[in-house]
Amino acid sequence: MPMPAPNRRPPRSATTLRAVFANRGVASMLFLGFSSGLPLALSSGTLQAWLTVRGASLEAIGLATLIGQAYVFKFLWAPLMDRIELPGLASRLGRRRAWLLPLQAGLALLLGAMAWSGIPETAALPSWLGAFAAHLSPAQARLLPVVLLAVALAFVSASQDVVIDAYRTDLLPPEQRGAGAAVIVLGYRLGMVVSGGLALWLAAEWLGWRGMYAAMGGLMALCMLATLWAPRPPAGLPAPSTLRDAVLEPAREFFGRPQAVALLVAIVLYKLGDAFAGALSTTFLIRGAGYSPAQVGLVYKSMGLLATIAGALLGGAWLARLGLWRSLMVFGLAQGLSNLAYWGLAVLPASLPLMAGAVGVENFTAGMGTAAFVAFLSALCDTRYSATQFALLSALSAVGRVYVGPLSGYLAQHLGWPGFYLFSVASAAPGLLMLMMLRRLIEQRDQPVRAAA
């Protein structure tokens, strides 16, 4: 007599994964991550390409990298956004989404304004901008409207990042935070692909620069639908009663630790070599190496982001085996040496396969370094104040990326592109030396994280 087929049930782990990733809250992180990633390139790399094509000087393009200062200083107004509830919207949407919806509307309007303004051939400025342009040359003055709008775009985008981070923390329970983080990173990278590689292709081949920025504004407006669809966090999460609760106690806890200042210096220096390599990369590939904007968009922007994702995933897997300190050292050394790939592009004849290889290597190692670096920031946070401390540390980590821009333009002008990229390799050394000094402290901070895993 044949035996009845056993009742096969899926493994418990598979059931758990399905329940987590099918969750509406986790799914909403994909769209909010896209909303977070979309504006970044439009005020940095893609804008840099627009300025380059419109004939801006290398010094002006280098100064334009200061547009992203809001990402460095966002921790200054983050407590106010945590403390203040917007009347009317907060009762309907909850504290976080009440902030998020108008911020997304502001981003869409600013992108539309950049499309409307454009970069004129001559400095035909409105009268209200006359005071700003009084001490500028005509070549610089014609860039002023779009640059000022880009500064506002970066400010509102950084504010949106603060709200999305807080919303994710409020919404997802501990068992869903890992899945939520993975999904939001995926959405963020997709947003950067759209506003980076795809945007450059659209501008060069189809819509033009102003039409492309208008299209990006339309996409940003659609992200408001995701905010309305995203679930409301559970009750019991009131706003901090005082600014002391929101700011002073987290700062006091961190600076009460031994070698707190040295840790902050290490955070700034760790990605310095990577920041130098990326500061003028778009301008280098177009003006220095001789590639077209369409080639840069399809190969550098898109393939580079995919390589970064692959590097981050592999770096995360190796992190569990190597431990935090060794991962920081190995990945940091790799991302510093990978800048030699751009030196190769500067001294060899232009070749698309060569550019693809160089971009892939540099972005892959940068992804590994980013995986270790994010784990480093997480290990430094006290669980009681993780949201505020992570905002402060992540903003501090952007110092190198923002402030190397003006210096990069000067160095590239005087050293030439080959010398500039050799300098970027050397600039990775101070961060590694700081990590060697802090080895014992970092390994101590890694102990609870690894034990919990």
Short mmCIF file of C-alpha atoms in Angstrom, two decimals:
data_model
loop_
_atom_site.label_atom_id
_atom_site.label_comp_id
_atom_site.label_asym_id
_atom_site.label_seq_id
_atom_site.Cartn_x
_atom_site.Cartn_y
_atom_site.Cartn_z
CA MET A 1 0.00 0.00 0.00
CA PRO A 2 1.58 3.28 -1.03
CA MET A 3 2.38 5.69 1.75
CA PRO A 4 0.64 9.08 1.62
CA ALA A 5 2.83 11.95 0.52
CA PRO A 6 4.15 13.85 3.49
CA ASN A 7 2.74 17.31 4.09
CA ARG A 8 5.72 19.43 3.08
CA ARG A 9 5.89 22.83 4.64
CA PRO A 10 8.28 25.53 3.60
CA PRO A 11 11.15 26.08 5.99
CA ARG A 12 10.41 28.49 8.77
CA SER A 13 13.17 30.79 7.54
CA ALA A 14 11.57 31.00 4.08
CA THR A 15 8.19 31.80 5.64
CA THR A 16 9.76 34.51 7.76
CA LEU A 17 11.55 36.08 4.80
CA ARG A 18 8.35 36.07 2.75
CA ALA A 19 6.44 37.72 5.57
CA VAL A 20 9.10 40.40 6.00
CA PHE A 21 9.65 41.34 2.35
CA ALA A 22 5.93 41.21 1.50
CA ASN A 23 5.33 43.75 4.25
CA ARG A 24 3.93 47.09 3.11
CA GLY A 25 6.26 49.02 5.36
CA VAL A 26 9.35 47.32 3.94
CA ALA A 27 8.03 47.69 0.38
CA SER A 28 7.51 51.42 0.90
CA MET A 29 11.24 51.75 1.65
CA LEU A 30 11.99 50.99 -2.02
CA PHE A 31 10.08 54.08 -3.19
CA LEU A 32 11.30 56.30 -0.37
CA GLY A 33 14.86 55.21 -1.11
CA PHE A 34 14.29 56.19 -4.75
CA SER A 35 12.97 59.58 -3.60
CA SER A 36 16.10 60.04 -1.48
CA GLY A 37 18.56 59.06 -4.21
CA LEU A 38 17.00 61.00 -7.10
CA PRO A 39 17.94 64.60 -6.14
CA LEU A 40 21.57 63.91 -5.14
CA ALA A 41 23.14 63.60 -8.59
CA LEU A 42 20.97 66.43 -9.93
CA SER A 43 22.76 68.84 -7.58
CA SER A 44 26.20 67.22 -7.97
CA GLY A 45 27.47 64.91 -10.74
CA THR A 46 24.74 65.53 -13.33
CA LEU A 47 24.84 69.27 -12.65
CA GLN A 48 28.62 69.09 -13.01
CA ALA A 49 28.18 67.56 -16.47
CA TRP A 50 25.71 70.32 -17.44
CA LEU A 51 28.17 73.00 -16.30
CA THR A 52 30.99 71.27 -18.20
CA VAL A 53 29.01 71.06 -21.45
CA ARG A 54 28.01 74.73 -21.10
CA GLY A 55 31.68 75.74 -20.93
CA ALA A 56 32.09 76.56 -17.23
CA SER A 57 35.70 76.93 -16.08
CA LEU A 58 37.38 74.17 -14.10
CA GLU A 59 37.64 76.47 -11.07
CA ALA A 60 33.91 77.29 -11.25
CA ILE A 61 33.01 73.59 -11.49
CA GLY A 62 35.23 72.86 -8.50
CA LEU A 63 33.51 75.60 -6.46
CA ALA A 64 30.12 74.22 -7.51
CA THR A 65 30.88 71.08 -5.51
CA LEU A 66 30.23 73.22 -2.40
CA ILE A 67 26.54 73.03 -3.32
CA GLY A 68 26.31 69.82 -1.28
CA GLN A 69 27.17 71.45 2.06
CA ALA A 70 23.63 70.82 3.30
CA TYR A 71 24.43 67.09 3.49
CA VAL A 72 27.26 67.94 5.91
CA PHE A 73 25.25 70.24 8.18
CA LYS A 74 21.86 68.52 8.13
CA PHE A 75 22.34 67.44 11.75
CA LEU A 76 22.00 71.11 12.78
CA TRP A 77 18.31 71.34 11.87
CA ALA A 78 17.45 67.63 12.26
CA PRO A 79 16.44 68.07 15.94
CA LEU A 80 14.01 70.84 14.97
CA MET A 81 12.33 68.55 12.44
CA ASP A 82 12.15 65.90 15.14
CA ARG A 83 10.72 68.34 17.68
CA ILE A 84 8.15 70.27 15.56
CA GLU A 85 4.91 68.74 14.32
CA LEU A 86 3.35 70.43 11.29
CA PRO A 87 -0.23 71.45 12.14
CA GLY A 88 -2.99 69.90 10.05
CA LEU A 89 -0.84 67.38 8.19
CA ALA A 90 0.56 65.70 11.30
CA SER A 91 -2.87 64.64 12.53
CA ARG A 92 -3.67 63.05 9.18
CA LEU A 93 -0.34 61.59 8.07
CA GLY A 94 1.69 61.29 11.23
CA ARG A 95 4.69 63.37 12.26
CA ARG A 96 7.20 62.04 9.71
CA ARG A 97 5.06 61.88 6.57
CA ALA A 98 3.67 65.35 7.40
CA TRP A 99 7.21 66.66 6.86
CA LEU A 100 8.02 64.36 3.97
CA LEU A 101 5.13 65.30 1.67
CA PRO A 102 5.87 69.08 1.46
CA LEU A 103 9.60 68.40 1.16
CA GLN A 104 8.99 66.19 -1.88
CA ALA A 105 6.72 68.85 -3.37
CA GLY A 106 9.49 71.41 -2.83
CA LEU A 107 12.04 69.18 -4.57
CA ALA A 108 9.75 68.76 -7.58
CA LEU A 109 9.22 72.53 -7.82
CA LEU A 110 12.95 73.27 -7.53
CA LEU A 111 13.79 70.82 -10.32
CA GLY A 112 11.13 72.47 -12.45
CA ALA A 113 12.62 75.88 -11.67
CA MET A 114 16.10 74.67 -12.72
CA ALA A 115 14.59 73.49 -16.00
CA TRP A 116 12.86 76.83 -16.50
CA SER A 117 15.99 78.85 -15.64
CA GLY A 118 18.61 76.87 -17.57
CA ILE A 119 22.12 78.21 -18.22
CA PRO A 120 21.88 81.15 -20.66
CA GLU A 121 24.56 82.12 -23.14
CA THR A 122 24.87 85.59 -21.58
CA ALA A 123 24.37 86.90 -18.07
CA ALA A 124 20.79 88.17 -18.48
CA LEU A 125 19.87 88.07 -14.79
CA PRO A 126 16.69 89.22 -13.03
CA SER A 127 17.07 92.47 -11.07
CA TRP A 128 16.78 90.74 -7.69
CA LEU A 129 19.94 88.76 -8.47
CA GLY A 130 21.96 91.86 -9.31
CA ALA A 131 23.44 92.16 -5.80
CA PHE A 132 24.70 88.56 -5.91
CA ALA A 133 26.33 88.98 -9.31
CA ALA A 134 27.97 92.39 -8.70
CA HIS A 135 31.43 90.91 -8.14
CA LEU A 136 31.19 88.07 -10.68
CA SER A 137 32.46 87.92 -14.22
CA PRO A 138 29.84 87.55 -16.99
CA ALA A 139 30.89 83.91 -17.46
CA GLN A 140 30.24 83.23 -13.76
CA ALA A 141 27.11 85.38 -13.49
CA ARG A 142 25.23 83.35 -16.11
CA LEU A 143 25.63 80.27 -13.90
CA LEU A 144 24.24 81.99 -10.82
CA PRO A 145 20.48 81.24 -11.12
CA VAL A 146 20.88 77.50 -11.64
CA VAL A 147 23.58 77.27 -8.94
CA LEU A 148 21.38 79.05 -6.36
CA LEU A 149 18.49 76.74 -7.20
CA ALA A 150 20.83 73.75 -6.84
CA VAL A 151 21.86 74.97 -3.36
CA ALA A 152 18.18 75.06 -2.37
CA LEU A 153 17.69 71.62 -3.94
CA ALA A 154 20.52 70.17 -1.84
CA PHE A 155 19.11 71.72 1.35
CA VAL A 156 15.63 70.31 0.83
CA SER A 157 17.07 66.95 -0.27
CA ALA A 158 19.21 66.69 2.89
CA SER A 159 16.12 67.53 4.97
CA GLN A 160 14.21 64.78 3.18
CA ASP A 161 16.98 62.31 4.08
CA VAL A 162 16.65 63.25 7.76
CA VAL A 163 12.90 62.60 7.70
CA ILE A 164 13.17 59.30 5.79
CA ASP A 165 15.78 57.98 8.23
CA ALA A 166 13.56 58.91 11.17
CA TYR A 167 10.45 57.44 9.50
CA ARG A 168 12.24 54.13 8.86
CA THR A 169 13.36 53.99 12.50
CA ASP A 170 9.83 54.69 13.78
CA LEU A 171 8.02 52.36 11.39
CA LEU A 172 10.00 49.12 11.23
CA PRO A 173 10.25 46.76 14.21
CA PRO A 174 13.66 45.19 14.96
CA GLU A 175 13.00 42.03 12.91
CA GLN A 176 12.28 44.12 9.77
CA ARG A 177 15.05 46.74 10.03
CA GLY A 178 17.61 44.65 8.15
CA ALA A 179 15.22 44.05 5.26
CA GLY A 180 14.17 47.70 5.31
CA ALA A 181 17.77 48.87 5.12
CA ALA A 182 18.52 46.55 2.18
CA VAL A 183 15.43 47.67 0.26
CA ILE A 184 15.99 51.39 0.87
CA VAL A 185 19.60 51.11 -0.34
CA LEU A 186 18.34 49.40 -3.50
CA GLY A 187 15.82 52.20 -4.07
CA TYR A 188 18.46 54.84 -3.37
CA ARG A 189 20.84 53.35 -5.93
CA LEU A 190 18.06 53.09 -8.51
CA GLY A 191 17.30 56.77 -7.95
CA MET A 192 20.96 57.60 -8.54
CA VAL A 193 21.03 55.52 -11.72
CA VAL A 194 18.00 57.42 -13.04
CA SER A 195 19.33 60.88 -12.11
CA GLY A 196 22.88 59.96 -13.13
CA GLY A 197 23.37 57.70 -16.13
CA LEU A 198 19.83 57.83 -17.53
CA ALA A 199 19.60 61.59 -17.01
CA LEU A 200 22.86 62.20 -18.90
CA TRP A 201 21.66 60.05 -21.79
CA LEU A 202 18.28 61.83 -21.88
CA ALA A 203 19.99 65.22 -21.85
CA ALA A 204 22.50 64.32 -24.56
CA GLU A 205 20.30 62.30 -26.92
CA TRP A 206 16.66 63.24 -26.47
CA LEU A 207 15.34 65.92 -24.11
CA GLY A 208 18.22 68.36 -23.70
CA TRP A 209 19.35 69.54 -20.28
CA ARG A 210 16.31 71.65 -19.42
CA GLY A 211 13.86 69.00 -20.62
CA MET A 212 15.69 66.35 -18.61
CA TYR A 213 15.49 68.41 -15.40
CA ALA A 214 11.76 68.94 -16.03
CA ALA A 215 11.31 65.17 -16.41
CA MET A 216 13.19 64.57 -13.15
CA GLY A 217 10.86 67.05 -11.45
CA GLY A 218 7.89 65.03 -12.68
CA LEU A 219 9.40 61.83 -11.26
CA MET A 220 9.96 63.58 -7.95
CA ALA A 221 6.31 64.61 -7.85
CA LEU A 222 5.28 60.97 -8.35
CA CYS A 223 7.25 60.06 -5.23
CA MET A 224 4.62 61.95 -3.23
CA LEU A 225 2.22 59.11 -4.07
CA ALA A 226 4.59 56.67 -2.36
CA THR A 227 4.53 58.85 0.78
CA LEU A 228 0.73 58.80 0.82
CA TRP A 229 0.73 55.01 0.28
CA ALA A 230 3.35 54.28 2.95
CA PRO A 231 1.85 53.11 6.27
CA ARG A 232 1.61 55.30 9.33
CA PRO A 233 4.00 54.36 12.17
CA PRO A 234 2.40 52.85 15.26
CA ALA A 235 1.23 55.10 18.08
CA GLY A 236 3.36 55.75 21.10
CA LEU A 237 6.14 57.70 19.35
CA PRO A 238 5.73 61.28 20.63
CA ALA A 239 7.99 64.13 19.62
CA PRO A 240 10.83 64.97 22.04
CA SER A 241 9.63 67.37 24.69
CA THR A 242 12.77 69.54 24.64
CA LEU A 243 15.79 70.19 22.45
CA ARG A 244 17.91 68.80 25.28
CA ASP A 245 16.32 65.39 24.77
CA ALA A 246 16.88 65.60 21.01
CA VAL A 247 20.45 66.94 20.93
CA LEU A 248 22.38 67.49 24.10
CA GLU A 249 22.24 64.05 25.68
CA PRO A 250 23.34 62.14 22.53
CA ALA A 251 26.24 64.57 22.03
CA ARG A 252 27.25 64.40 25.70
CA GLU A 253 27.30 60.60 25.60
CA PHE A 254 29.51 60.46 22.50
CA PHE A 255 32.05 63.09 23.57
CA GLY A 256 32.28 61.48 26.99
CA ARG A 257 34.03 58.48 25.42
CA PRO A 258 37.81 58.11 25.27
CA GLN A 259 39.38 59.25 21.97
CA ALA A 260 36.06 60.67 20.73
CA VAL A 261 37.77 63.42 18.73
CA ALA A 262 40.19 60.93 17.14
CA LEU A 263 37.20 58.84 16.04
CA LEU A 264 35.66 61.88 14.37
CA VAL A 265 38.93 62.62 12.55
CA ALA A 266 39.05 59.01 11.32
CA ILE A 267 35.50 59.33 10.00
CA VAL A 268 36.43 62.43 7.98
CA LEU A 269 39.68 60.96 6.61
CA TYR A 270 38.65 57.38 5.80
CA LYS A 271 36.94 58.19 2.48
CA LEU A 272 39.20 61.13 1.60
CA GLY A 273 41.04 59.40 -1.25
CA ASP A 274 37.73 58.20 -2.67
CA ALA A 275 36.34 61.75 -2.36
CA PHE A 276 39.27 63.22 -4.33
CA ALA A 277 38.88 60.59 -7.05
CA GLY A 278 35.17 61.27 -7.45
CA ALA A 279 35.12 65.06 -7.03
CA LEU A 280 35.84 65.87 -10.69
CA SER A 281 35.38 62.44 -12.24
CA THR A 282 32.64 63.50 -14.65
CA THR A 283 34.63 66.53 -15.82
CA PHE A 284 37.78 64.41 -16.15
CA LEU A 285 36.08 61.78 -18.30
CA ILE A 286 34.48 64.37 -20.60
CA ARG A 287 37.17 67.05 -20.77
CA GLY A 288 40.34 65.23 -19.73
CA ALA A 289 39.90 61.75 -21.21
CA GLY A 290 37.77 62.80 -24.21
CA TYR A 291 34.61 60.74 -23.76
CA SER A 292 31.19 62.07 -24.76
CA PRO A 293 28.45 62.79 -22.18
CA ALA A 294 26.40 59.90 -23.57
CA GLN A 295 29.34 57.50 -23.13
CA VAL A 296 29.96 58.75 -19.63
CA GLY A 297 26.27 58.34 -18.79
CA LEU A 298 25.96 54.79 -20.09
CA VAL A 299 29.31 53.46 -18.81
CA TYR A 300 30.44 55.58 -15.87
CA LYS A 301 27.21 56.57 -14.17
CA SER A 302 25.21 53.36 -14.68
CA MET A 303 27.92 50.70 -14.57
CA GLY A 304 29.67 52.53 -11.74
CA LEU A 305 26.60 52.38 -9.52
CA LEU A 306 26.04 48.70 -10.30
CA ALA A 307 29.68 47.99 -9.40
CA THR A 308 29.20 49.91 -6.15
CA ILE A 309 26.17 47.77 -5.27
CA ALA A 310 28.12 44.56 -6.01
CA GLY A 311 31.06 45.77 -3.94
CA ALA A 312 28.83 46.69 -1.02
CA LEU A 313 27.12 43.28 -1.04
CA LEU A 314 30.43 41.41 -1.20
CA GLY A 315 31.99 43.71 1.38
CA GLY A 316 29.11 43.02 3.73
CA ALA A 317 29.64 39.28 3.36
CA TRP A 318 33.39 39.53 4.00
CA LEU A 319 32.83 41.85 6.95
CA ALA A 320 31.42 38.98 9.03
CA ARG A 321 34.60 36.94 8.45
CA LEU A 322 37.25 39.62 8.75
CA GLY A 323 35.80 41.68 11.57
CA LEU A 324 35.28 45.42 11.52
CA TRP A 325 38.84 46.73 11.96
CA ARG A 326 40.46 44.40 9.42
CA SER A 327 37.66 45.09 6.93
CA LEU A 328 38.18 48.83 7.29
CA MET A 329 41.91 48.41 6.68
CA VAL A 330 41.69 45.95 3.76
CA PHE A 331 38.82 47.70 1.97
CA GLY A 332 40.31 51.15 2.67
CA LEU A 333 43.64 50.11 1.14
CA ALA A 334 41.85 48.64 -1.88
CA GLN A 335 39.74 51.76 -2.50
CA GLY A 336 42.83 53.97 -2.23
CA LEU A 337 44.90 51.92 -4.69
CA SER A 338 41.97 51.66 -7.11
CA ASN A 339 42.42 55.36 -7.95
CA LEU A 340 45.40 54.24 -10.03
CA ALA A 341 42.79 53.07 -12.56
CA TYR A 342 41.89 56.71 -13.26
CA TRP A 343 45.60 57.56 -13.51
CA GLY A 344 45.71 54.90 -16.25
CA LEU A 345 42.82 56.59 -18.07
CA ALA A 346 44.71 59.89 -17.88
CA VAL A 347 47.90 58.56 -19.52
CA LEU A 348 46.48 56.02 -22.01
CA PRO A 349 44.47 56.63 -25.22
CA ALA A 350 40.67 56.76 -24.84
CA SER A 351 39.01 53.36 -24.96
CA LEU A 352 35.52 52.40 -23.83
CA PRO A 353 36.60 48.96 -22.49
CA LEU A 354 39.42 50.66 -20.59
CA MET A 355 37.01 53.17 -19.09
CA ALA A 356 34.57 50.40 -18.16
CA GLY A 357 37.33 48.46 -16.42
CA ALA A 358 38.64 51.48 -14.52
CA VAL A 359 35.17 52.58 -13.46
CA GLY A 360 34.26 49.05 -12.41
CA VAL A 361 37.37 48.58 -10.25
CA GLU A 362 37.15 51.99 -8.57
CA ASN A 363 33.44 51.75 -7.80
CA PHE A 364 33.63 48.11 -6.71
CA THR A 365 36.29 48.84 -4.11
CA ALA A 366 34.45 52.00 -3.06
CA GLY A 367 31.37 49.84 -2.45
CA MET A 368 33.36 47.48 -0.21
CA GLY A 369 34.75 50.46 1.69
CA THR A 370 31.26 51.89 2.09
CA ALA A 371 29.94 48.61 3.56
CA ALA A 372 32.67 48.61 6.20
CA PHE A 373 32.28 52.34 6.83
CA VAL A 374 28.52 52.14 7.46
CA ALA A 375 29.13 49.26 9.88
CA PHE A 376 31.78 51.43 11.57
CA LEU A 377 29.32 54.30 12.04
CA SER A 378 26.67 51.89 13.38
CA ALA A 379 29.14 50.39 15.87
CA LEU A 380 29.92 53.88 17.21
CA CYS A 381 26.26 54.65 17.97
CA ASP A 382 24.72 54.19 21.40
CA THR A 383 21.45 52.29 20.91
CA ARG A 384 19.62 54.85 23.08
CA TYR A 385 20.52 57.66 20.68
CA SER A 386 21.19 55.83 17.41
CA ALA A 387 19.05 58.11 15.21
CA THR A 388 20.62 61.41 16.32
CA GLN A 389 24.17 60.06 16.54
CA PHE A 390 23.97 58.36 13.14
CA ALA A 391 22.71 61.59 11.57
CA LEU A 392 25.64 63.48 13.10
CA LEU A 393 28.26 60.91 12.11
CA SER A 394 26.92 60.42 8.58
CA ALA A 395 26.83 64.19 8.06
CA LEU A 396 30.42 64.42 9.29
CA SER A 397 31.45 61.68 6.87
CA ALA A 398 30.27 63.91 4.00
CA VAL A 399 32.80 66.63 4.89
CA GLY A 400 35.49 65.14 2.67
CA ARG A 401 33.14 64.60 -0.27
CA VAL A 402 31.91 68.20 -0.14
CA TYR A 403 35.03 70.20 0.72
CA VAL A 404 37.60 68.52 -1.50
CA GLY A 405 35.83 69.97 -4.56
CA PRO A 406 37.42 73.44 -4.65
CA LEU A 407 40.85 72.01 -3.82
CA SER A 408 40.38 69.33 -6.50
CA GLY A 409 39.84 71.95 -9.19
CA TYR A 410 42.99 73.79 -8.13
CA LEU A 411 45.11 70.60 -7.97
CA ALA A 412 43.86 69.29 -11.32
CA GLN A 413 44.65 72.65 -12.91
CA HIS A 414 48.22 72.76 -11.57
CA LEU A 415 49.21 69.07 -11.34
CA GLY A 416 47.43 67.84 -14.47
CA TRP A 417 45.10 64.85 -14.41
CA PRO A 418 47.81 62.16 -13.96
CA GLY A 419 49.38 64.02 -11.02
CA PHE A 420 45.97 64.71 -9.51
CA TYR A 421 45.02 61.03 -9.41
CA LEU A 422 48.40 60.03 -7.97
CA PHE A 423 47.72 62.60 -5.23
CA SER A 424 44.31 61.00 -4.61
CA VAL A 425 46.04 57.66 -3.98
CA ALA A 426 48.35 59.25 -1.40
CA SER A 427 45.44 61.05 0.30
CA ALA A 428 43.99 57.67 1.40
CA ALA A 429 46.98 57.08 3.73
CA PRO A 430 46.02 59.43 6.65
CA GLY A 431 42.72 57.64 7.22
CA LEU A 432 44.42 54.25 7.34
CA LEU A 433 47.01 55.57 9.81
CA MET A 434 44.21 56.85 12.07
CA LEU A 435 42.58 53.41 12.00
CA MET A 436 45.84 51.79 13.03
CA MET A 437 46.01 54.14 16.03
CA LEU A 438 42.40 53.31 16.96
CA ARG A 439 42.58 49.54 16.44
CA ARG A 440 41.94 48.54 20.06
CA LEU A 441 39.00 50.91 20.45
CA ILE A 442 37.39 49.83 17.17
CA GLU A 443 37.74 46.14 18.05
CA GLN A 444 36.12 46.84 21.42
CA ARG A 445 33.17 48.57 19.74
CA ASP A 446 32.90 45.63 17.33
CA GLN A 447 32.59 43.06 20.11
CA PRO A 448 28.87 43.58 20.97
CA VAL A 449 27.88 43.77 17.29
CA ARG A 450 29.61 40.52 16.37
CA ALA A 451 28.41 38.75 19.50
CA ALA A 452 24.84 39.72 18.70
CA ALA A 453 25.22 38.41 15.16
#
